[in-house]
Amino acid sequence: MDLLKKKFEEKATALKAEMRAFSKENANVIVDQVKVAQVFGGMRGVKSMIWEASQLDAQEGIRFRGYTIPELKEILPKAPGGKEPLPEGLFWLMLVDEIPTQEQVNWLSDEWEKRAKVSDSVYKVLDTLPADTHPMTQFVLAITAMQSDSIFSQKYSEGMSKHDYWDATYEDAMNLIAKLPHVAAYIYRRTYHNGEHIAADESLDWAANFAHMLGHNDPDFKSLMRLYLTIHADHEGGNASAHTVHLVNSTLSDVYLSFAAGMASLAGPLHGLANQEVIKWIFSMTEKLGTTKPSKEQIAQYVQDTLDSGQVIPGYGHAVLRKPDPRFTAQKTFAEEYIQDDDYVNIVWNLFDVVPGILDSLGKVKNPWPNVDAHSGALLVHYGLKEYGYYTVLFGVSRALGVLANSCWSRALGFPLERPKSHTFEKMKEIVKSVS
Ligand code: HAX
């Protein structure tokens, strides 16, 4: 058994015993009361799930196992000479709640490279699709096509004991994370670069190798990818993609099918697709205004026009956050450090000055501040990755780290099938009448 798996088994065995005792002892303690507004309002804030790897605070933003993004930038291992954290380190932290050593992270890079072989049949499935199929559709199909590799599914059909679910899930999660950059790069190259694929460079870490297979080799772009794939990895359990994975996986659907479902959820414009929508909207702005250096007044007018036409401002607002997203701030800090005077980066920063006041003035937007998707497009465009239809795939590759670490925990802790209660409107009226 590898060291990471061994550590996970030890931690999970201890936590499972503690959690079982806790939930039995406190079974009838009330931790939440659900209001009508929450029933009709997308279940905002209902406390209903255990999710170990990260916790989101409305004011402060995300903490991964207790660490903020600036703290992770300091303490997670880095590539030689690099300044950005390696996503391998975050996966290790999320899985076993320990900051890994450089040696452990190097082991994980090598381990993922060893597990990365994607079956030709998956590439054949992709090759049957029209080249203009949206990259997220291709991504979901490729993940689904890899499902025949699922160890969990295979062992389940052979009568696996429920005590071994975690083990098969760990193997599937490690294999899937290893393969994702390869299928994702294949999708990029077939869609935008005439199917001229680039072989992996096994000497590189997970993120840098992904950048290399995409065909973007600027060392600063590789640094960006390390940061990008770290900060998009997890955002506690209630966000749509994470919750979808959690729900589907709770049926004992393996992580290939659960993750594919989560990626279908990430592909919505109110969620991960917002990263493509932001830059598409900025490109439309510069095209309409005939300049890539619009004034703040011009930007404000364009924002107002967007709102007047009944559309949302992409990259702004959040279901939980009530302050600028620290993932936005991390990308802004990266731009300040690595990029000098870029028109699209400047537009993103001017939007940051202009949009919150306008959204606030509407009197209904709970969070007028930028979210993670407001900045990423301008950074990618700066390094030449301009094909914005692809951006959500990058987000998806990163999101695998958090949701698959959590799937390991769900199976190790023996979480049951998820099944909340729904009511008809008539029934809800009856309930309200009976309590008021
Ligand atoms: N622009 C215009 N109006 C907005 C808005 C925005 N950016 N954000 C919220 N509003 C509006 C809502 O549409 C809603 O209007 P109605 O009452 O007329 O329906 C009202 O303000 C109240 O919404 P809210 O409670 O503040 O926000 P929600 O929790 O309902 O929604 C969203 C959160 C992220 C979906 C929302 O802010 C939004 O649509 N933002 C733009 C899309 C976006 O950037 N999505 C990415 C979010 C982060 C993420 O998941 N990344 O992957």
Coordinates of C-alpha atoms and ligand atoms in Angstrom, one line a residue:
M1 CA 0.0 0.0 0.0
D2 CA 1.4 3.4 -0.9
L3 CA 2.2 5.9 1.9
L4 CA -0.6 8.3 1.0
K5 CA -3.2 5.6 1.0
K6 CA -1.8 4.2 4.3
K7 CA -2.1 7.6 5.9
F8 CA -5.6 8.0 4.5
E9 CA -6.7 4.7 5.9
E10 CA -5.3 5.5 9.4
K11 CA -7.0 8.9 9.5
A12 CA -10.2 7.7 8.0
T13 CA -10.5 4.8 10.4
A14 CA -10.1 7.1 13.4
L15 CA -12.4 9.8 12.1
K16 CA -15.1 7.2 11.2
A17 CA -15.2 5.9 14.7
E18 CA -15.4 9.5 16.2
M19 CA -18.0 10.6 13.7
R20 CA -20.2 7.6 14.3
A21 CA -20.2 8.1 18.0
F22 CA -20.8 11.9 17.6
S23 CA -23.7 11.5 15.3
K24 CA -25.3 8.8 17.5
E25 CA -24.8 10.8 20.7
N26 CA -26.2 14.0 19.2
A27 CA -28.7 12.5 16.8
N28 CA -31.6 14.8 18.0
V29 CA -29.7 18.1 18.4
I30 CA -31.1 20.7 16.1
V31 CA -28.4 22.4 14.0
D32 CA -30.5 24.3 11.6
Q33 CA -34.1 25.5 10.9
V34 CA -35.2 25.9 7.3
K35 CA -37.1 29.0 6.2
V36 CA -39.6 29.2 3.4
A37 CA -37.1 31.6 1.6
Q38 CA -34.5 28.8 1.6
V39 CA -37.0 26.2 0.3
F40 CA -37.9 28.5 -2.6
G41 CA -34.4 30.1 -2.9
G42 CA -32.1 27.3 -4.0
M43 CA -31.5 25.9 -0.5
R44 CA -29.0 28.7 0.3
G45 CA -27.2 28.1 3.6
V46 CA -29.1 24.9 4.7
K47 CA -26.6 23.0 6.8
S48 CA -26.9 19.5 5.5
M49 CA -23.6 17.9 4.6
I50 CA -20.2 17.0 6.0
W51 CA -17.3 18.1 3.8
E52 CA -13.8 17.8 5.3
A53 CA -11.4 19.3 2.7
S54 CA -12.4 23.0 2.8
Q55 CA -14.7 25.5 4.5
L56 CA -16.1 28.7 3.0
D57 CA -16.7 31.8 5.1
A58 CA -18.9 34.5 3.6
Q59 CA -16.5 37.3 4.7
E60 CA -13.1 35.6 4.6
G61 CA -13.5 33.2 1.7
I62 CA -12.1 29.7 1.3
R63 CA -9.8 27.8 3.7
F64 CA -8.4 24.5 2.7
R65 CA -8.0 22.3 5.8
G66 CA -7.8 25.6 7.8
Y67 CA -5.3 27.4 5.5
T68 CA -6.1 30.5 3.5
I69 CA -4.8 30.8 -0.1
P70 CA -1.9 33.2 0.9
E71 CA -0.9 30.8 3.6
L72 CA -0.9 27.9 1.1
K73 CA 1.2 29.9 -1.2
E74 CA 3.8 30.1 1.5
I75 CA 3.8 26.6 2.9
L76 CA 2.9 24.2 0.1
P77 CA 5.9 22.7 -1.8
K78 CA 6.8 24.3 -5.1
A79 CA 8.5 23.3 -8.4
P80 CA 12.3 24.0 -8.4
G81 CA 12.8 27.8 -8.6
G82 CA 9.0 28.3 -8.7
K83 CA 6.9 30.6 -6.5
E84 CA 3.5 29.1 -6.9
P85 CA 2.2 26.1 -4.9
L86 CA 2.0 22.7 -6.6
P87 CA -1.6 21.3 -6.8
E88 CA -0.2 17.9 -5.8
G89 CA 0.5 19.4 -2.4
L90 CA -3.1 20.7 -2.0
F91 CA -4.5 17.3 -2.9
W92 CA -2.3 15.7 -0.3
L93 CA -3.4 18.2 2.3
M94 CA -7.1 17.8 1.4
L95 CA -6.8 14.0 1.6
V96 CA -4.9 13.5 4.8
D97 CA -4.9 16.9 6.5
E98 CA -1.1 17.2 6.5
I99 CA 1.2 19.6 4.7
P100 CA 3.4 17.3 2.5
T101 CA 7.1 17.4 2.2
Q102 CA 8.8 18.2 -1.1
E103 CA 9.7 14.5 -1.4
Q104 CA 6.0 13.4 -0.9
V105 CA 4.8 15.9 -3.5
N106 CA 7.5 14.6 -5.9
W107 CA 6.3 11.1 -5.3
L108 CA 2.7 12.1 -6.1
S109 CA 3.8 13.8 -9.4
D110 CA 5.5 10.6 -10.4
E111 CA 2.7 8.4 -9.2
W112 CA 0.1 10.4 -11.3
E113 CA 2.4 10.2 -14.3
K114 CA 2.6 6.4 -13.9
R115 CA -1.2 6.2 -13.7
A116 CA -1.8 8.5 -16.7
K117 CA -2.2 6.1 -19.6
V118 CA -5.6 6.8 -21.3
S119 CA -7.1 4.0 -23.4
D120 CA -7.2 4.6 -27.1
S121 CA -10.9 3.9 -27.1
V122 CA -11.4 7.2 -25.1
Y123 CA -9.6 9.2 -27.8
K124 CA -11.6 7.4 -30.5
V125 CA -14.8 8.5 -28.8
L126 CA -13.6 12.1 -28.8
D127 CA -12.5 11.8 -32.5
T128 CA -16.1 10.9 -33.5
L129 CA -17.3 14.3 -32.3
P130 CA -17.6 17.3 -34.5
A131 CA -14.7 19.6 -33.8
D132 CA -17.1 22.4 -32.8
T133 CA -18.6 20.3 -30.0
H134 CA -18.2 22.5 -26.8
P135 CA -15.1 21.4 -24.9
M136 CA -17.1 20.8 -21.7
T137 CA -19.4 18.4 -23.6
Q138 CA -16.2 16.6 -24.9
F139 CA -14.8 16.6 -21.4
V140 CA -18.0 15.0 -19.9
L141 CA -18.0 12.4 -22.7
A142 CA -14.3 11.6 -22.3
I143 CA -14.7 11.1 -18.5
T144 CA -17.8 8.9 -19.1
A145 CA -15.9 6.9 -21.7
M146 CA -13.1 6.2 -19.1
Q147 CA -15.6 4.7 -16.7
S148 CA -14.9 1.2 -18.0
D149 CA -11.5 1.5 -16.2
S150 CA -13.3 1.9 -12.8
I151 CA -11.9 -0.4 -10.2
F152 CA -14.8 0.4 -7.9
S153 CA -17.4 -0.7 -10.5
Q154 CA -15.5 -3.9 -11.3
K155 CA -15.0 -4.9 -7.7
Y156 CA -18.6 -4.0 -6.8
S157 CA -19.8 -6.4 -9.5
E158 CA -17.6 -9.1 -8.0
G159 CA -19.2 -8.6 -4.5
M160 CA -16.8 -6.2 -2.8
S161 CA -17.3 -5.7 0.9
K162 CA -18.5 -2.2 1.9
H163 CA -15.4 -2.0 4.1
D164 CA -13.3 -1.9 0.9
Y165 CA -15.3 0.9 -0.9
W166 CA -12.8 3.5 0.2
D167 CA -9.8 1.6 -1.2
A168 CA -11.4 1.2 -4.7
T169 CA -12.5 4.8 -4.6
Y170 CA -9.0 6.0 -3.7
E171 CA -7.5 4.0 -6.7
D172 CA -10.2 5.3 -9.1
A173 CA -9.6 8.9 -7.8
M174 CA -5.9 8.7 -8.2
N175 CA -6.2 7.2 -11.7
L176 CA -8.8 9.7 -12.9
I177 CA -6.8 12.7 -11.6
A178 CA -3.7 11.3 -13.4
K179 CA -5.5 11.0 -16.7
L180 CA -7.5 14.2 -16.7
P181 CA -4.8 16.6 -18.0
H182 CA -4.1 14.1 -20.8
V183 CA -7.7 14.0 -22.0
A184 CA -8.2 17.7 -21.4
A185 CA -5.1 18.5 -23.5
Y186 CA -6.3 16.1 -26.2
I187 CA -9.6 18.0 -26.4
Y188 CA -7.8 21.3 -26.6
R189 CA -5.5 20.2 -29.4
R190 CA -8.2 18.5 -31.4
T191 CA -10.5 21.4 -31.1
Y192 CA -8.2 24.3 -31.7
H193 CA -4.9 23.0 -33.1
N194 CA -5.9 20.6 -36.0
G195 CA -5.4 17.5 -33.8
E196 CA -1.6 18.1 -33.5
H197 CA -1.1 16.4 -30.2
I198 CA 1.9 16.9 -27.9
A199 CA 3.4 14.0 -26.0
A200 CA 3.6 14.2 -22.2
D201 CA 6.9 15.3 -20.6
E202 CA 7.2 12.9 -17.7
S203 CA 9.9 15.0 -16.0
L204 CA 7.3 17.8 -15.3
D205 CA 4.9 18.2 -12.4
W206 CA 1.2 17.7 -13.0
A207 CA 0.3 21.3 -13.8
A208 CA 3.4 22.0 -15.9
N209 CA 3.0 18.9 -17.9
F210 CA -0.6 19.9 -18.6
A211 CA 0.6 23.3 -19.8
H212 CA 3.2 21.5 -21.9
M213 CA 0.6 19.2 -23.5
L214 CA -1.6 22.2 -24.2
G215 CA 1.3 23.6 -26.2
H216 CA 1.8 26.7 -23.9
N217 CA 5.4 26.5 -22.7
D218 CA 6.1 29.9 -21.3
P219 CA 7.5 29.2 -17.8
D220 CA 5.3 31.9 -16.3
F221 CA 2.2 30.2 -17.9
K222 CA 3.3 27.0 -16.1
S223 CA 3.5 29.0 -12.9
L224 CA 0.0 30.3 -13.6
M225 CA -1.3 26.8 -14.2
R226 CA 0.1 25.7 -10.8
L227 CA -1.7 28.5 -9.1
Y228 CA -4.8 28.1 -11.2
L229 CA -5.1 24.4 -10.6
T230 CA -4.6 24.9 -6.9
I231 CA -7.1 27.7 -6.2
H232 CA -10.0 26.2 -8.2
A233 CA -9.7 22.8 -6.5
D234 CA -12.4 23.1 -3.9
H235 CA -15.0 25.5 -2.5
E236 CA -16.6 23.4 0.3
G237 CA -19.4 20.9 -0.5
G238 CA -22.5 22.9 -1.4
N239 CA -21.4 24.5 -4.7
A240 CA -23.2 22.9 -7.6
S241 CA -20.4 20.8 -9.1
A242 CA -19.1 19.5 -5.7
H243 CA -22.6 18.8 -4.5
T244 CA -23.5 17.0 -7.8
V245 CA -20.4 14.7 -7.4
H246 CA -21.3 14.1 -3.8
L247 CA -24.9 13.3 -4.6
V248 CA -24.2 11.0 -7.5
N249 CA -21.4 9.2 -5.7
S250 CA -23.7 8.6 -2.7
T251 CA -25.6 6.1 -4.9
L252 CA -22.3 4.2 -5.2
S253 CA -22.0 5.3 -8.7
D254 CA -18.2 5.3 -9.2
V255 CA -16.1 8.5 -9.3
Y256 CA -15.9 8.5 -13.1
L257 CA -19.7 8.8 -13.5
S258 CA -20.0 11.1 -10.4
F259 CA -17.3 13.4 -11.7
A260 CA -18.8 13.5 -15.2
A261 CA -22.1 14.5 -13.6
G262 CA -20.3 17.2 -11.6
M263 CA -18.6 18.5 -14.8
A264 CA -22.1 18.8 -16.5
S265 CA -23.0 21.0 -13.5
L266 CA -19.8 23.0 -13.7
A267 CA -20.7 23.7 -17.4
G268 CA -23.6 26.0 -16.5
P269 CA -23.1 29.8 -16.9
L270 CA -24.1 30.6 -13.3
H271 CA -21.2 28.3 -12.2
G272 CA -18.0 27.4 -13.9
L273 CA -18.9 28.5 -17.4
A274 CA -18.9 32.0 -16.0
N275 CA -15.1 32.0 -16.7
Q276 CA -15.7 31.8 -20.5
E277 CA -18.6 34.3 -20.2
V278 CA -16.5 36.9 -18.5
I279 CA -13.9 37.2 -21.3
K280 CA -16.5 36.8 -24.0
W281 CA -18.3 39.7 -22.5
I282 CA -15.1 41.7 -22.2
F283 CA -14.2 41.0 -25.9
S284 CA -17.8 42.1 -26.9
M285 CA -17.2 45.3 -24.9
T286 CA -13.9 46.1 -26.6
E287 CA -15.3 45.3 -30.0
K288 CA -18.4 47.5 -29.4
L289 CA -16.3 50.4 -28.1
G290 CA -13.6 50.0 -30.7
T291 CA -10.8 50.1 -28.1
T292 CA -9.0 47.8 -25.8
K293 CA -8.4 50.8 -23.5
P294 CA -11.9 51.8 -22.5
S295 CA -12.3 54.5 -19.9
K296 CA -14.1 53.7 -16.6
E297 CA -17.1 55.8 -17.8
Q298 CA -17.3 53.7 -21.0
I299 CA -17.0 50.5 -18.9
A300 CA -19.8 51.7 -16.5
Q301 CA -22.1 52.4 -19.5
Y302 CA -21.4 48.9 -20.9
V303 CA -22.2 47.3 -17.5
Q304 CA -25.4 49.3 -17.3
D305 CA -26.4 48.3 -20.9
T306 CA -25.8 44.6 -20.0
L307 CA -28.1 44.9 -16.9
D308 CA -30.7 46.8 -18.9
S309 CA -30.8 44.0 -21.5
G310 CA -31.7 41.6 -18.6
Q311 CA -28.4 39.8 -18.3
V312 CA -26.2 39.2 -15.3
I313 CA -22.6 40.7 -15.0
P314 CA -20.5 37.5 -15.4
G315 CA -17.8 37.1 -12.7
Y316 CA -19.7 39.1 -10.1
G317 CA -21.8 37.9 -7.3
H318 CA -21.8 34.7 -5.2
A319 CA -24.3 32.5 -3.4
V320 CA -22.2 32.5 -0.2
L321 CA -19.4 35.1 -0.4
R322 CA -20.0 38.7 0.7
K323 CA -16.6 40.1 0.0
P324 CA -14.1 40.0 -3.0
D325 CA -13.3 36.3 -3.6
P326 CA -9.7 35.5 -2.3
R327 CA -9.3 33.4 -5.5
F328 CA -9.9 36.6 -7.5
T329 CA -7.3 38.4 -5.3
A330 CA -4.8 35.6 -5.7
Q331 CA -5.0 36.0 -9.5
K332 CA -4.8 39.8 -9.2
T333 CA -1.7 39.4 -7.1
F334 CA -0.2 37.0 -9.7
A335 CA -0.9 39.6 -12.5
E336 CA 0.7 42.4 -10.4
E337 CA 3.8 40.3 -10.0
Y338 CA 4.1 38.7 -13.5
I339 CA 2.4 41.0 -16.0
Q340 CA 3.1 44.6 -17.0
D341 CA 0.4 46.8 -18.4
D342 CA -1.8 44.4 -20.2
D343 CA -5.0 45.9 -21.7
Y344 CA -7.3 43.0 -20.7
V345 CA -5.9 42.8 -17.2
N346 CA -6.4 46.5 -16.9
I347 CA -10.0 46.1 -18.0
V348 CA -10.5 43.5 -15.3
W349 CA -9.1 45.8 -12.7
N350 CA -11.2 48.8 -13.9
L351 CA -14.3 46.5 -13.7
F352 CA -13.4 45.8 -10.1
D353 CA -13.5 49.6 -9.5
V354 CA -16.8 50.1 -11.4
V355 CA -19.0 47.1 -11.1
P356 CA -19.6 46.7 -7.3
G357 CA -21.1 50.2 -7.0
I358 CA -23.4 49.6 -9.9
L359 CA -24.6 46.2 -8.6
D360 CA -25.0 47.6 -5.1
S361 CA -27.2 50.4 -6.5
L362 CA -29.7 47.8 -7.8
G363 CA -30.5 47.1 -4.1
K364 CA -31.0 43.3 -4.6
V365 CA -27.6 41.8 -5.4
K366 CA -26.3 40.3 -2.1
N367 CA -22.7 40.2 -3.2
P368 CA -21.5 42.9 -5.6
W369 CA -17.9 41.7 -5.6
P370 CA -15.9 39.7 -8.1
N371 CA -15.7 35.9 -7.9
V372 CA -13.0 33.5 -9.1
D373 CA -14.2 33.8 -12.7
A374 CA -13.7 37.5 -13.0
H375 CA -10.0 37.4 -13.5
S376 CA -8.9 34.1 -15.0
G377 CA -9.7 34.8 -18.7
A378 CA -7.5 38.0 -18.9
L379 CA -4.6 36.0 -17.5
L380 CA -5.1 33.1 -20.0
V381 CA -5.4 35.6 -22.9
H382 CA -2.2 37.3 -21.8
Y383 CA -0.3 34.0 -22.2
G384 CA -1.9 33.3 -25.6
L385 CA -4.6 30.8 -24.5
K386 CA -7.4 32.8 -26.1
E387 CA -9.9 30.0 -26.9
Y388 CA -12.3 30.9 -24.1
G389 CA -14.7 28.0 -24.9
Y390 CA -12.0 25.8 -23.3
Y391 CA -11.7 27.7 -20.0
T392 CA -14.2 25.7 -18.0
V393 CA -12.3 22.5 -18.8
L394 CA -9.3 24.0 -17.0
F395 CA -11.5 24.7 -14.0
G396 CA -12.8 21.1 -14.2
V397 CA -9.4 19.6 -14.1
S398 CA -8.6 21.5 -10.9
R399 CA -12.0 20.8 -9.3
A400 CA -11.3 17.0 -9.6
L401 CA -8.7 17.4 -6.8
G402 CA -11.2 18.6 -4.2
V403 CA -14.3 16.6 -5.2
L404 CA -12.4 13.3 -5.6
A405 CA -10.5 13.7 -2.3
N406 CA -14.0 14.2 -0.8
S407 CA -15.4 11.1 -2.5
C408 CA -12.6 9.1 -0.8
W409 CA -13.8 10.5 2.5
S410 CA -17.4 9.8 1.8
R411 CA -16.8 6.2 1.1
A412 CA -14.3 5.8 4.0
L413 CA -16.8 7.4 6.4
G414 CA -19.6 5.3 5.0
F415 CA -21.9 8.2 4.2
P416 CA -25.4 7.0 3.1
L417 CA -27.4 7.6 0.0
E418 CA -28.4 11.3 -0.1
R419 CA -32.1 11.9 -0.2
P420 CA -33.6 15.3 0.9
K421 CA -37.3 15.9 1.1
S422 CA -39.4 17.7 -1.5
H423 CA -42.9 19.0 -1.2
T424 CA -45.6 20.1 -3.6
F425 CA -46.6 23.8 -3.4
E426 CA -49.9 22.8 -1.9
K427 CA -48.2 20.8 0.8
M428 CA -45.9 23.7 1.5
K429 CA -48.9 26.0 1.9
E430 CA -50.4 23.5 4.4
I431 CA -47.2 23.4 6.4
V432 CA -47.0 27.2 6.5
K433 CA -50.6 27.4 7.6
S434 CA -50.1 24.8 10.4
V435 CA -47.1 26.6 11.9
S436 CA -48.2 30.3 11.6
Ligands
HAX1 N1 -25.3 40.6 -12.2 C1 -26.6 41.0 -12.2 N2 -27.5 40.6 -11.3 C2 -27.0 39.8 -10.3 C3 -25.7 39.4 -10.2 C4 -24.8 39.8 -11.2 N3 -23.6 39.4 -11.3 N4 -25.6 38.6 -9.2 C5 -26.8 38.5 -8.6 N5 -27.7 39.2 -9.3 C6 -29.1 39.3 -9.1 C7 -29.8 37.9 -9.2 O1 -29.9 37.5 -10.6 C8 -31.0 38.1 -8.5 O2 -31.9 38.8 -9.3 P1 -33.5 38.5 -9.4 O3 -34.0 38.6 -8.0 O4 -34.0 39.5 -10.3 O5 -33.6 37.1 -9.9 C9 -30.6 39.0 -7.3 O6 -29.4 39.7 -7.8 C10 -30.3 38.3 -6.0 O7 -29.3 37.3 -6.3 P2 -28.3 36.9 -5.2 O8 -29.0 36.4 -4.0 O9 -27.4 38.1 -4.9 O10 -27.4 35.8 -5.9 P3 -27.7 34.3 -6.0 O11 -27.1 33.6 -4.8 O12 -29.1 34.0 -6.4 O13 -26.8 33.9 -7.3 C11 -24.9 33.9 -8.7 C12 -25.4 33.8 -7.2 C13 -23.4 33.6 -8.7 C14 -25.6 32.8 -9.5 C15 -25.1 35.3 -9.2 O14 -24.4 36.2 -8.4 C16 -24.8 35.4 -10.7 O15 -25.6 35.1 -11.5 N6 -23.5 35.9 -11.0 C17 -23.1 36.0 -12.4 C18 -22.6 34.7 -12.9 C19 -21.3 34.2 -12.3 O16 -20.4 35.0 -12.2 N7 -21.3 33.0 -11.8 C20 -20.1 32.4 -11.2 C21 -20.2 32.3 -9.7 C22 -19.0 31.7 -9.0 C23 -18.9 30.3 -9.4 O17 -19.6 29.4 -9.2 N8 -17.9 30.0 -10.2 O18 -17.7 28.8 -10.8

